Amino acid sequence: MSQHVATRRLTAPEITARKGREPIVSLTSYHAHTAAIADKYVDFLLVGDSLGMVMHGFESTLPVPLELMILHGRAVMRGAKHALVVVDMPFGSYEESPQQAFRNAALVMKETQCGAIKLEGGKRMAETIRFLTERGIPVMAHIGLTPQSINILGGFKTQGRTREQWAIIEEDAQAVTEAGAFAVVLEAIAEPLAAKITKSIPIPTIGIGASPACDGQILVMEDMLGLSPRVPKFVKEFGKVGAAIEGAIRMYAEDVRSRAFPGPENTYEMKD
């Protein structure tokens, strides 16, 4: 299915029902215009807290406030008409208690009208995931490399590269599934482990640096468009948009300096 004919928006249960079927396509999106373009081709759009790094120049996702996620979530909802829109819960907005998580997740869903939220963490977040899903908030889980925990992990490090690490990651996958998550992101996890987890749980796995065997794939849109200066190994650049933007700006600057722009076709004449 290359292009959708949008009639209505996809829901979290419909994503869950795609387990083991046609691969689920997703991207991050932070603005109305990219959401509108991607909406024709993807199943869900993630308003990722990666926007802190991609759009706002932070060194990690940690400084992103809830207000920023809501602002960008609204923009993406205006642009997308078909895709399920999932909004990331930023660092500090859900970890303290299930009650804090519910209060902030409910605010995100009310303010943006998105269809689900995403939060990071496996076993330690299972109680919170259960608390939210029992109260009407669909939750996408996120295990493996969890960027909000980079200060504990010691940086952006691939997970599950040795067999000793497998059990804890597999336990995380089981825990979020049993807690009621409708899907789980597997980030930067050794390929054989990601494939094994995908087979072992009944909810869709969404890979980012994981395995082609995952039920779906996600990338940061700016990374795959060639807009990011440095990208992880797991990114394939499907476009060279950064180079195209730079070329256009260079030509514009040259035309302004040589007075070639604006030309007669770009200016207004007097009306007699």
Short mmCIF file of C-alpha atoms in Angstrom, two decimals, residues 90-223:
data_model
loop_
_atom_site.label_atom_id
_atom_site.label_comp_id
_atom_site.label_asym_id
_atom_site.label_seq_id
_atom_site.Cartn_x
_atom_site.Cartn_y
_atom_site.Cartn_z
CA PRO A 90 8.84 14.24 27.81
CA PHE A 91 11.32 13.58 30.61
CA GLY A 92 9.94 14.42 34.04
CA SER A 93 6.29 14.40 33.00
CA TYR A 94 5.40 10.80 33.91
CA GLU A 95 8.11 8.97 35.89
CA GLU A 96 7.20 10.16 39.40
CA SER A 97 3.92 8.24 39.73
CA PRO A 98 1.06 6.75 37.69
CA GLN A 99 -1.07 9.68 38.90
CA GLN A 100 1.40 12.27 37.57
CA ALA A 101 1.57 10.34 34.28
CA PHE A 102 -2.22 10.24 33.96
CA ARG A 103 -2.60 13.95 34.73
CA ASN A 104 -0.06 14.95 32.09
CA ALA A 105 -1.08 12.35 29.48
CA ALA A 106 -4.73 13.40 29.83
CA LEU A 107 -3.66 17.03 29.34
CA VAL A 108 -1.73 16.07 26.17
CA MET A 109 -4.72 14.17 24.76
CA LYS A 110 -7.20 16.95 25.60
CA GLU A 111 -5.00 19.74 24.23
CA THR A 112 -3.82 17.99 21.05
CA GLN A 113 -6.68 15.49 20.44
CA CYS A 114 -4.00 12.92 19.54
CA GLY A 115 -4.83 9.20 19.56
CA ALA A 116 -2.12 7.88 21.90
CA ILE A 117 0.95 8.77 23.93
CA LYS A 118 4.39 7.16 24.11
CA LEU A 119 6.59 6.76 27.15
CA GLU A 120 10.01 5.24 27.75
CA GLY A 121 10.80 2.34 30.06
CA GLY A 122 10.07 -1.35 30.43
CA LYS A 123 9.39 -3.17 33.70
CA ARG A 124 9.74 -0.01 35.80
CA MET A 125 6.93 1.65 33.80
CA ALA A 126 4.54 -1.34 33.66
CA GLU A 127 2.41 -0.11 36.58
CA THR A 128 2.08 3.32 34.94
CA ILE A 129 1.19 1.83 31.55
CA ARG A 130 -1.53 -0.28 33.19
CA PHE A 131 -2.85 2.76 35.12
CA LEU A 132 -3.13 4.82 31.91
CA THR A 133 -4.63 2.14 29.66
CA GLU A 134 -7.26 1.24 32.27
CA ARG A 135 -8.27 4.92 32.24
CA GLY A 136 -8.68 5.32 28.49
CA ILE A 137 -5.21 6.44 27.37
CA PRO A 138 -3.57 4.22 24.71
CA VAL A 139 0.15 3.80 25.43
CA MET A 140 2.98 2.98 23.05
CA ALA A 141 5.95 1.66 25.04
CA HIS A 142 9.64 2.23 24.23
CA ILE A 143 12.46 -0.10 25.33
CA GLY A 144 16.11 -0.79 24.49
CA LEU A 145 17.98 2.46 24.04
CA THR A 146 15.78 4.97 25.88
CA PRO A 147 17.17 8.45 25.08
CA GLN A 148 15.75 10.03 28.25
CA SER A 149 18.02 7.69 30.25
CA ILE A 150 21.29 8.52 28.46
CA ASN A 151 22.87 9.86 31.65
CA ILE A 152 22.36 6.43 33.25
CA LEU A 153 23.23 4.45 30.09
CA GLY A 154 26.38 6.55 29.54
CA GLY A 155 25.33 7.85 26.13
CA PHE A 156 23.48 6.62 23.05
CA LYS A 157 24.58 2.98 23.28
CA THR A 158 23.21 -0.05 21.42
CA GLN A 159 21.49 -2.51 23.75
CA GLY A 160 21.61 -6.32 23.76
CA ARG A 161 24.96 -6.70 22.00
CA THR A 162 25.92 -9.45 24.49
CA ARG A 163 23.76 -12.42 25.51
CA GLU A 164 23.96 -11.37 29.17
CA GLN A 165 21.89 -8.27 28.36
CA TRP A 166 19.09 -10.18 26.63
CA ALA A 167 17.04 -11.36 29.60
CA ILE A 168 16.43 -7.91 31.04
CA ILE A 169 15.31 -6.49 27.66
CA GLU A 170 13.04 -9.50 27.03
CA GLU A 171 11.53 -8.99 30.50
CA ASP A 172 10.88 -5.33 29.61
CA ALA A 173 9.06 -6.40 26.42
CA GLN A 174 6.87 -8.89 28.31
CA ALA A 175 6.13 -6.39 31.07
CA VAL A 176 4.89 -3.59 28.79
CA THR A 177 2.82 -6.09 26.78
CA GLU A 178 1.13 -7.48 29.90
CA ALA A 179 0.55 -3.93 31.19
CA GLY A 180 -1.55 -3.14 28.10
CA ALA A 181 0.72 -1.21 25.70
CA PHE A 182 -0.74 -1.33 22.17
CA ALA A 183 2.73 -1.41 20.54
CA VAL A 184 6.37 -1.10 21.57
CA VAL A 185 9.30 0.78 20.03
CA LEU A 186 12.54 -1.24 20.01
CA GLU A 187 15.43 1.23 19.70
CA ALA A 188 19.07 0.35 18.97
CA ILE A 189 18.69 -3.31 19.94
CA ALA A 190 20.91 -6.07 18.50
CA GLU A 191 19.13 -7.55 15.47
CA PRO A 192 18.72 -11.17 16.68
CA LEU A 193 17.23 -10.01 19.99
CA ALA A 194 14.79 -7.63 18.27
CA ALA A 195 13.68 -10.46 15.96
CA LYS A 196 13.23 -12.79 18.95
CA ILE A 197 11.17 -10.22 20.90
CA THR A 198 9.00 -9.61 17.83
CA LYS A 199 8.14 -13.33 17.66
CA SER A 200 7.56 -13.64 21.41
CA ILE A 201 5.01 -10.87 22.10
CA PRO A 202 1.47 -10.40 20.72
CA ILE A 203 1.74 -6.61 20.17
CA PRO A 204 3.51 -4.92 17.23
CA THR A 205 7.19 -4.05 17.56
CA ILE A 206 8.28 -0.82 15.88
CA GLY A 207 11.98 -0.95 15.06
CA ILE A 208 14.47 1.90 14.96
CA GLY A 209 17.91 0.37 14.66
CA ALA A 210 16.43 -3.03 15.51
CA SER A 211 15.43 -5.66 12.92
CA PRO A 212 13.72 -6.00 9.53
CA ALA A 213 11.65 -8.69 11.29
CA CYS A 214 9.93 -6.02 13.43
CA ASP A 215 6.24 -5.43 12.71
CA GLY A 216 6.99 -1.84 11.68
CA GLN A 217 9.74 0.73 11.30
CA ILE A 218 10.19 4.33 12.40
CA LEU A 219 12.84 6.95 11.63
CA VAL A 220 13.29 10.58 12.58
CA MET A 221 12.02 12.37 9.46
CA GLU A 222 14.86 14.89 9.37
CA ASP A 223 17.42 12.06 9.55
#
